[in-house]
PDB file of C-alpha atoms and ligand atoms in Angstrom:
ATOM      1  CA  UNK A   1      27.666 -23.029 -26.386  1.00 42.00           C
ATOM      2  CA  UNK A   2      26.806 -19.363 -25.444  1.00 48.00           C
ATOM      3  CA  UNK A   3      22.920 -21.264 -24.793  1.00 52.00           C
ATOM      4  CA  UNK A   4      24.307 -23.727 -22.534  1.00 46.00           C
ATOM      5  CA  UNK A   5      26.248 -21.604 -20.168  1.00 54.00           C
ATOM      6  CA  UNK A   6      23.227 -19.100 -19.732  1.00 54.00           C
ATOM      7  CA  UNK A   7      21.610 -22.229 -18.719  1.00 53.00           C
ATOM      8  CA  UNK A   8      24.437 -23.113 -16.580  1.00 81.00           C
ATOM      9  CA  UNK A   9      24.194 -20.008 -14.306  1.00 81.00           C
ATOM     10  CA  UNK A  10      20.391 -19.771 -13.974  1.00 83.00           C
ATOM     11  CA  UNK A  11      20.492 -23.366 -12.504  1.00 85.00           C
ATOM     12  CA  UNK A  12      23.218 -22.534 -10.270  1.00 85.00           C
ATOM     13  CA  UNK A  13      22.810 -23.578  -6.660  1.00 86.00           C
ATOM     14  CA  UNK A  14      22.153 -20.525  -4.480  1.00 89.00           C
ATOM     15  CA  UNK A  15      24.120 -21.972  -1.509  1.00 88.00           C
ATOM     16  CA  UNK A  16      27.202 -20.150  -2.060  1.00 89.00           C
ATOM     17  CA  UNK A  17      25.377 -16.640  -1.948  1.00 92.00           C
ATOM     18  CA  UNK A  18      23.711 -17.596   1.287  1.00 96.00           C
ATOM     19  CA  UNK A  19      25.029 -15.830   4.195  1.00 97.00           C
ATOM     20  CA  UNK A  20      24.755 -17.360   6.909  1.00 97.00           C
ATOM     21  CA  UNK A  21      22.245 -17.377  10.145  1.00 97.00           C
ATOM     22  CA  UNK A  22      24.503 -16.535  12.688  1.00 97.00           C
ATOM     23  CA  UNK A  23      25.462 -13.256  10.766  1.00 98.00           C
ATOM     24  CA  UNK A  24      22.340 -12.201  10.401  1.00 98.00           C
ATOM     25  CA  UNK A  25      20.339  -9.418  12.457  1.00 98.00           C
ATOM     26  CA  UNK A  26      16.936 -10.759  13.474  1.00 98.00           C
ATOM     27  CA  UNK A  27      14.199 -10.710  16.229  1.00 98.00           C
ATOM     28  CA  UNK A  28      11.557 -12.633  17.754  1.00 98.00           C
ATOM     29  CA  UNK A  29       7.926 -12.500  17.517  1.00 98.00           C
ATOM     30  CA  UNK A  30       7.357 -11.874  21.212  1.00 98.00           C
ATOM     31  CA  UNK A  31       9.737  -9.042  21.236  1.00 98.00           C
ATOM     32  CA  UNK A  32       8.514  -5.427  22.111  1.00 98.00           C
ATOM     33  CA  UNK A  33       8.452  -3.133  18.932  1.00 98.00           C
ATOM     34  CA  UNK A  34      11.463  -1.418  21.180  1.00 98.00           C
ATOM     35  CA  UNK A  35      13.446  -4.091  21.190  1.00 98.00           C
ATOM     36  CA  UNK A  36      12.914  -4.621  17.028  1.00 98.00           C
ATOM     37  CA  UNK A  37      13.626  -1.005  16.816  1.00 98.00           C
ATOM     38  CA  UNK A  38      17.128  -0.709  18.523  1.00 98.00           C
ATOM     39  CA  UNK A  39      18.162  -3.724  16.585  1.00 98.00           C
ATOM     40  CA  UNK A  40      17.095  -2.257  13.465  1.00 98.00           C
ATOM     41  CA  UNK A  41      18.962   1.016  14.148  1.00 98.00           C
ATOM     42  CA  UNK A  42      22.201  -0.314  15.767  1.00 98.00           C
ATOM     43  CA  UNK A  43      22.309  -2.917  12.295  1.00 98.00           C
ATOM     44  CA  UNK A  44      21.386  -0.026  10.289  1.00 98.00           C
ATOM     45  CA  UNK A  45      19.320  -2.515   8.375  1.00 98.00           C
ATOM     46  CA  UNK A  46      15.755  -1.528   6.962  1.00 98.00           C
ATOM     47  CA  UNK A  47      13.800  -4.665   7.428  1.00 98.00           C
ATOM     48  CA  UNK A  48      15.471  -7.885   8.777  1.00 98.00           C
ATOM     49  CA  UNK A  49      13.611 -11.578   9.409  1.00 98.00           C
ATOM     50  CA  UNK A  50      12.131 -12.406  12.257  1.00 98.00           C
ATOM     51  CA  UNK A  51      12.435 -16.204  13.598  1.00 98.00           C
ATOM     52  CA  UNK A  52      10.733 -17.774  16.374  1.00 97.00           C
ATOM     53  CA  UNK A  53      12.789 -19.685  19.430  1.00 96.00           C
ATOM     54  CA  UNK A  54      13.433 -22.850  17.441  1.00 95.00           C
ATOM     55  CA  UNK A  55      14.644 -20.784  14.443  1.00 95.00           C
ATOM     56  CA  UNK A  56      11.745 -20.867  12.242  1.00 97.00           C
ATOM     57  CA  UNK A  57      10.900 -17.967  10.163  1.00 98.00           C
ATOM     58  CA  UNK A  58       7.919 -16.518  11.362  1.00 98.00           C
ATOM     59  CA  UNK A  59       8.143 -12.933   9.272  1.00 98.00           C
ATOM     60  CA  UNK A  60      10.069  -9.785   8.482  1.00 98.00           C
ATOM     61  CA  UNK A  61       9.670  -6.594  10.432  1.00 98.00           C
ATOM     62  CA  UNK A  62      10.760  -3.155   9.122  1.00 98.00           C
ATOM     63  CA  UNK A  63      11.685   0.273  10.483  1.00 98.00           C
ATOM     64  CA  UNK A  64       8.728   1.668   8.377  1.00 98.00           C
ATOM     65  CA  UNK A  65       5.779  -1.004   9.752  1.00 98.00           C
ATOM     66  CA  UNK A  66       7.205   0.359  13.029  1.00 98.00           C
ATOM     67  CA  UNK A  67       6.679   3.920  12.522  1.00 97.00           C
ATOM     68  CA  UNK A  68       3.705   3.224  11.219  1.00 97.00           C
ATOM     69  CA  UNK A  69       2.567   1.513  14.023  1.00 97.00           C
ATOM     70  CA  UNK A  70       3.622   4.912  16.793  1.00 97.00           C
ATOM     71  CA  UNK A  71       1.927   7.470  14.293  1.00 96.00           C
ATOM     72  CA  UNK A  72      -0.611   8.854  16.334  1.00 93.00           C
ATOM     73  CA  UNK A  73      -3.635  11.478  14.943  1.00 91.00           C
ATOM     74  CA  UNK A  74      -1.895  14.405  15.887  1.00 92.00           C
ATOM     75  CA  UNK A  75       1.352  12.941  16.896  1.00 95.00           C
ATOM     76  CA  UNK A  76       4.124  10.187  17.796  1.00 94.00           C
ATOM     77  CA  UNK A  77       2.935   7.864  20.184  1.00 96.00           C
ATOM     78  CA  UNK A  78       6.079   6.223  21.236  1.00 96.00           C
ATOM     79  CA  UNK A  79       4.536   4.601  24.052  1.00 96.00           C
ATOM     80  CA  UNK A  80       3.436   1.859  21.707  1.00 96.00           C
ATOM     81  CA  UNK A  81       6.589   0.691  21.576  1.00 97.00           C
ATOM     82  CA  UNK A  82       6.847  -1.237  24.229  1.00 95.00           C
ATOM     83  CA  UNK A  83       2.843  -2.400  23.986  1.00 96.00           C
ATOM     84  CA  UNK A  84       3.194  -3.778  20.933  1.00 97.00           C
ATOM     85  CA  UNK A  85       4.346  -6.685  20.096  1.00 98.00           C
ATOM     86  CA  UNK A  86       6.887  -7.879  17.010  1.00 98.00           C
ATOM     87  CA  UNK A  87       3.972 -10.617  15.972  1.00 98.00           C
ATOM     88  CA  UNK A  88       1.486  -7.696  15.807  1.00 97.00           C
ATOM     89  CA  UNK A  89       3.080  -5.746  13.400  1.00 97.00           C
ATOM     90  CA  UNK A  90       5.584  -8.150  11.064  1.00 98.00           C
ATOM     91  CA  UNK A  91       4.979  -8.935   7.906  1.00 97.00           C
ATOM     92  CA  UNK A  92       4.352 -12.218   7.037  1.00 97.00           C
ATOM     93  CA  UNK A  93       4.452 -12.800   2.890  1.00 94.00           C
ATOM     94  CA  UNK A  94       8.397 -12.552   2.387  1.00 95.00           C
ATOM     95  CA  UNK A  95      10.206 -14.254  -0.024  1.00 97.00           C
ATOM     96  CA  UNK A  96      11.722 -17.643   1.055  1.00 97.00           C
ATOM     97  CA  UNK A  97      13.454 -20.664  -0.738  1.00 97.00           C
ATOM     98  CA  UNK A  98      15.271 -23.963   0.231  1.00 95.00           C
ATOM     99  CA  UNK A  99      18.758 -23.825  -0.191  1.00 90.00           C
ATOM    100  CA  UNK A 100      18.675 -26.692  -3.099  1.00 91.00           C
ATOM    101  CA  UNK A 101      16.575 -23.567  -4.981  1.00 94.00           C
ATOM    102  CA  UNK A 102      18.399 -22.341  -8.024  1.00 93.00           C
ATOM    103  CA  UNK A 103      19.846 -19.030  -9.459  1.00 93.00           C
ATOM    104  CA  UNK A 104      16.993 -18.329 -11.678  1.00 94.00           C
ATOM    105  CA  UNK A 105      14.479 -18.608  -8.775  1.00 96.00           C
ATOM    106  CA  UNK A 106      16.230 -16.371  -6.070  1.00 96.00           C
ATOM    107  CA  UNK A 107      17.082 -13.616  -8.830  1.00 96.00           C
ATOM    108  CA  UNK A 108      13.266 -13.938  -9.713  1.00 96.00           C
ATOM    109  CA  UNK A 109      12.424 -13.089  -6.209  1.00 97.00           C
ATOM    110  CA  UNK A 110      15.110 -10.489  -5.693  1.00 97.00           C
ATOM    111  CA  UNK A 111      12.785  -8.234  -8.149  1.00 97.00           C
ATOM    112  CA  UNK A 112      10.504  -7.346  -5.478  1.00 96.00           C
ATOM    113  CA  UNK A 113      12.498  -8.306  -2.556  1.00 97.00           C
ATOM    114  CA  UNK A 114      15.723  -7.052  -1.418  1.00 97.00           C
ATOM    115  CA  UNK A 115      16.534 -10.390   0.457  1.00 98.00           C
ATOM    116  CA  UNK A 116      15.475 -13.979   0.298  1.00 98.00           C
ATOM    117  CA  UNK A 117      15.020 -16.372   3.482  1.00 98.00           C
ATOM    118  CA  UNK A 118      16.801 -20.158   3.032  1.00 97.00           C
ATOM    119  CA  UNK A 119      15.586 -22.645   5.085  1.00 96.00           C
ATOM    120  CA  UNK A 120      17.125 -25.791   5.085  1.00 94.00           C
ATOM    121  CA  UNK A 121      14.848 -29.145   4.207  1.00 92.00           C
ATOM    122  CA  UNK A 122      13.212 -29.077   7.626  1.00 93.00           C
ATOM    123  CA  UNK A 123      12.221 -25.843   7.267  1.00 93.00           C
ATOM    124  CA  UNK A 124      14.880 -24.427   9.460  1.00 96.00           C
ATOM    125  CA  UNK A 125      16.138 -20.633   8.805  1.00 98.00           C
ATOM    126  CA  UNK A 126      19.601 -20.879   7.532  1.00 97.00           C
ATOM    127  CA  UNK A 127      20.150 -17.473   6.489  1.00 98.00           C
ATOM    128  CA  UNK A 128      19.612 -15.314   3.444  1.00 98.00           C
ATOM    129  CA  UNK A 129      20.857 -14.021   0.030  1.00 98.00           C
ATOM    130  CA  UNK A 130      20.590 -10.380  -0.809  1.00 98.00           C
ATOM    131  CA  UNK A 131      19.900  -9.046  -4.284  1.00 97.00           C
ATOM    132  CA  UNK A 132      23.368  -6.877  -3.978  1.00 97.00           C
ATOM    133  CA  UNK A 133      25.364 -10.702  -3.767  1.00 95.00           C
ATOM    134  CA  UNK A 134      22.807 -12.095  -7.178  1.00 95.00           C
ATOM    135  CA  UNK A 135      23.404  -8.712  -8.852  1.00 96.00           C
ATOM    136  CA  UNK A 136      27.343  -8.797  -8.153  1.00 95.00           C
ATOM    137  CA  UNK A 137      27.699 -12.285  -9.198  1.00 92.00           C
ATOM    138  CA  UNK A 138      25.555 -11.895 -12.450  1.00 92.00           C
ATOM    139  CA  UNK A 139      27.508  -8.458 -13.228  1.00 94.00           C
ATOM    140  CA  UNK A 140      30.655 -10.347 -12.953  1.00 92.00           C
ATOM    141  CA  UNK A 141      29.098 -12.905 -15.402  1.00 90.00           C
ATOM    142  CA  UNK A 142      28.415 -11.094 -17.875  1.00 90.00           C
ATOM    143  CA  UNK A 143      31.402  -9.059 -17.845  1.00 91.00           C
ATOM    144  CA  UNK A 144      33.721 -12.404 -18.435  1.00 89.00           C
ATOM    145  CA  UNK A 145      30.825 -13.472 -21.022  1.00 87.00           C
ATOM    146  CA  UNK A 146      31.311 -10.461 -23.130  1.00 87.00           C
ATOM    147  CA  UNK A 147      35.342 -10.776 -22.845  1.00 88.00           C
ATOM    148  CA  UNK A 148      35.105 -13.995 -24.329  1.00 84.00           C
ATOM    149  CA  UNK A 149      32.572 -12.727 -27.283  1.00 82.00           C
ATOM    150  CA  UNK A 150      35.965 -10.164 -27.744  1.00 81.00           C
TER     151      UNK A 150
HETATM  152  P1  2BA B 201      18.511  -2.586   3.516  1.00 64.29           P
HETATM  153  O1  2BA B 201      18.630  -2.511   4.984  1.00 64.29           O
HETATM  154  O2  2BA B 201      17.503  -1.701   2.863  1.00 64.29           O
HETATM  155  O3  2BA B 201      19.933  -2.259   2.922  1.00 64.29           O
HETATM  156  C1  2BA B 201      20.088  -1.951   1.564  1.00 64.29           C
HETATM  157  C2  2BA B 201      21.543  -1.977   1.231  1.00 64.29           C
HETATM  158  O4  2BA B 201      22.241  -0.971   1.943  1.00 64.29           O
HETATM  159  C3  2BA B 201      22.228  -3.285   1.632  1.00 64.29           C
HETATM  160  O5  2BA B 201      22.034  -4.199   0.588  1.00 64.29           O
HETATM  161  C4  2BA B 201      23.668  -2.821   1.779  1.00 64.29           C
HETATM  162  O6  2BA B 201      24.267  -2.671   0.506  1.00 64.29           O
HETATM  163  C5  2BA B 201      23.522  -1.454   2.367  1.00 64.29           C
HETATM  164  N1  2BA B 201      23.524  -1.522   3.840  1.00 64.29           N
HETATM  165  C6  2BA B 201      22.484  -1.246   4.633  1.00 64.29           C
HETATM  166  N2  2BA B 201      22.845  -1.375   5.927  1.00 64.29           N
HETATM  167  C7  2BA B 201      24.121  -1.752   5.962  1.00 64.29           C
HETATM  168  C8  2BA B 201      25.062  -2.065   7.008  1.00 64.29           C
HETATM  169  N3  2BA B 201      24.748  -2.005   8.300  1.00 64.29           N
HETATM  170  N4  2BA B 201      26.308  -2.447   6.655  1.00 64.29           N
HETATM  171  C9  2BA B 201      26.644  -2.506   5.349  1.00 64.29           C
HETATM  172  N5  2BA B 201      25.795  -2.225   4.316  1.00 64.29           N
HETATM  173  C10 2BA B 201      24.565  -1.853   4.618  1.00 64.29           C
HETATM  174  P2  2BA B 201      22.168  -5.726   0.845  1.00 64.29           P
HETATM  175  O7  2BA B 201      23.440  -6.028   1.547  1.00 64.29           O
HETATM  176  O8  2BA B 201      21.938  -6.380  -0.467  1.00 64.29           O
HETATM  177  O9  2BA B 201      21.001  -6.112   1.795  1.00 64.29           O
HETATM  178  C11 2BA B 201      19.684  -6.203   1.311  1.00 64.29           C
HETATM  179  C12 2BA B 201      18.717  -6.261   2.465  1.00 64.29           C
HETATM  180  O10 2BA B 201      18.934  -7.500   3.166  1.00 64.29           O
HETATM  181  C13 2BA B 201      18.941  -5.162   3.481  1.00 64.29           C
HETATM  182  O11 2BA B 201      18.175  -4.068   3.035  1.00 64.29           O
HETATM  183  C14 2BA B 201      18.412  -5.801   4.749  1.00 64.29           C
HETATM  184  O12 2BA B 201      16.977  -5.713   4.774  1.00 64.29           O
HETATM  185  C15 2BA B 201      18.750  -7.295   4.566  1.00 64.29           C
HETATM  186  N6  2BA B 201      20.034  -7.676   5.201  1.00 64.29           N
HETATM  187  C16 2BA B 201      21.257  -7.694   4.592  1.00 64.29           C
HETATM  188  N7  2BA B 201      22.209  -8.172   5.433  1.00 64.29           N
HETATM  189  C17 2BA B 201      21.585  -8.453   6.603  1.00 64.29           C
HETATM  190  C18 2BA B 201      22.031  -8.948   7.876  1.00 64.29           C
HETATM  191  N8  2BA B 201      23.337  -9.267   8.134  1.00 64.29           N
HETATM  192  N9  2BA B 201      21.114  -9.111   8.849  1.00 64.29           N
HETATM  193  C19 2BA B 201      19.793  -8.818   8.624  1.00 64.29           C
HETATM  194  N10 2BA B 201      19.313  -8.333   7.453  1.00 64.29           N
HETATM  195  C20 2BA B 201      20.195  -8.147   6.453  1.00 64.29           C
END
């Protein structure tokens, strides 16, 4: 019994954990490094996706690749802010699954990635799941799993 319900939640569906694209802080690819950088601060996110027109993930951009990018020899260069381009800078291998993907998958990638992409099955961004929403959910699992045992 105990075998089948592990089972159970590691081929849970990950769509209720999604949320969902319209609450989610992003940028373009042809955005200024400016522009990236006031919606990082203002969301107080550290990294969010970037999508292109359409809605297709193109990346992720973070508030570290763009201080990165103004760190001069000697000093700031904050002038590169506006030169540079989101595209130029983003990074590009972030973690991304279809929203069909299950549990065990998206707690797999939340290891090494504090958020996963969905896309739907045309490969449209649909929002993501955070590893604070997995973690919460398998807490709370194993919490009612171990009142049971008692
Ligand atoms: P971080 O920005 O590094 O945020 C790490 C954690 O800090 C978040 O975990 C959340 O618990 C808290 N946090 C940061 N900024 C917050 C804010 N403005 N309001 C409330 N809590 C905040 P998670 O919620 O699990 O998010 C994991 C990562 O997913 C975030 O990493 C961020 O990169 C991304 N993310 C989460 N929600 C997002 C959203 N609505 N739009 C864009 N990116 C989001």
């Amino acid at each position: 019994m105990q075998k089948l319900e592990e089972m159970n939640i590691l081929e849970k569906d990950v769509a209720p954990f999604l949320i969902s694209a319209e609450k989610v802080a992003h940028v373009q690819p042809e955005n200024t490094l400016e522009h990236a950088l006031l919606v990082l601060i203002k969301s107080g996110y550290t990294a969010i996706p970037v999508l292109d027109t359409s809605f297709k993930l193109k990346g992720a951009i973070s508030k570290a690749e763009i201080l990165d990018t103004i760190l001069g020899i000697e000093r700031l260069e904050p002038e590169r802010l506006h030169e540079t381009k989101v595209n130029d800078v983003m990074s590009t291998s972030i973690a991304c699954i279809k929203s069909s993907a299950p549990f065990e998958r998206a707690l797999s990638y939340s290891i090494n990635h504090p958020f996963i992409c969905v896309e739907d099955e045309d490969g449209s961004f649909i929002g993501i799941i955070t590893r604070s929403k997995l973690l919460a959910y398998l807490n709370g699992y194993l919490h009612d799993q171990r009142k049971k045992k008692s």
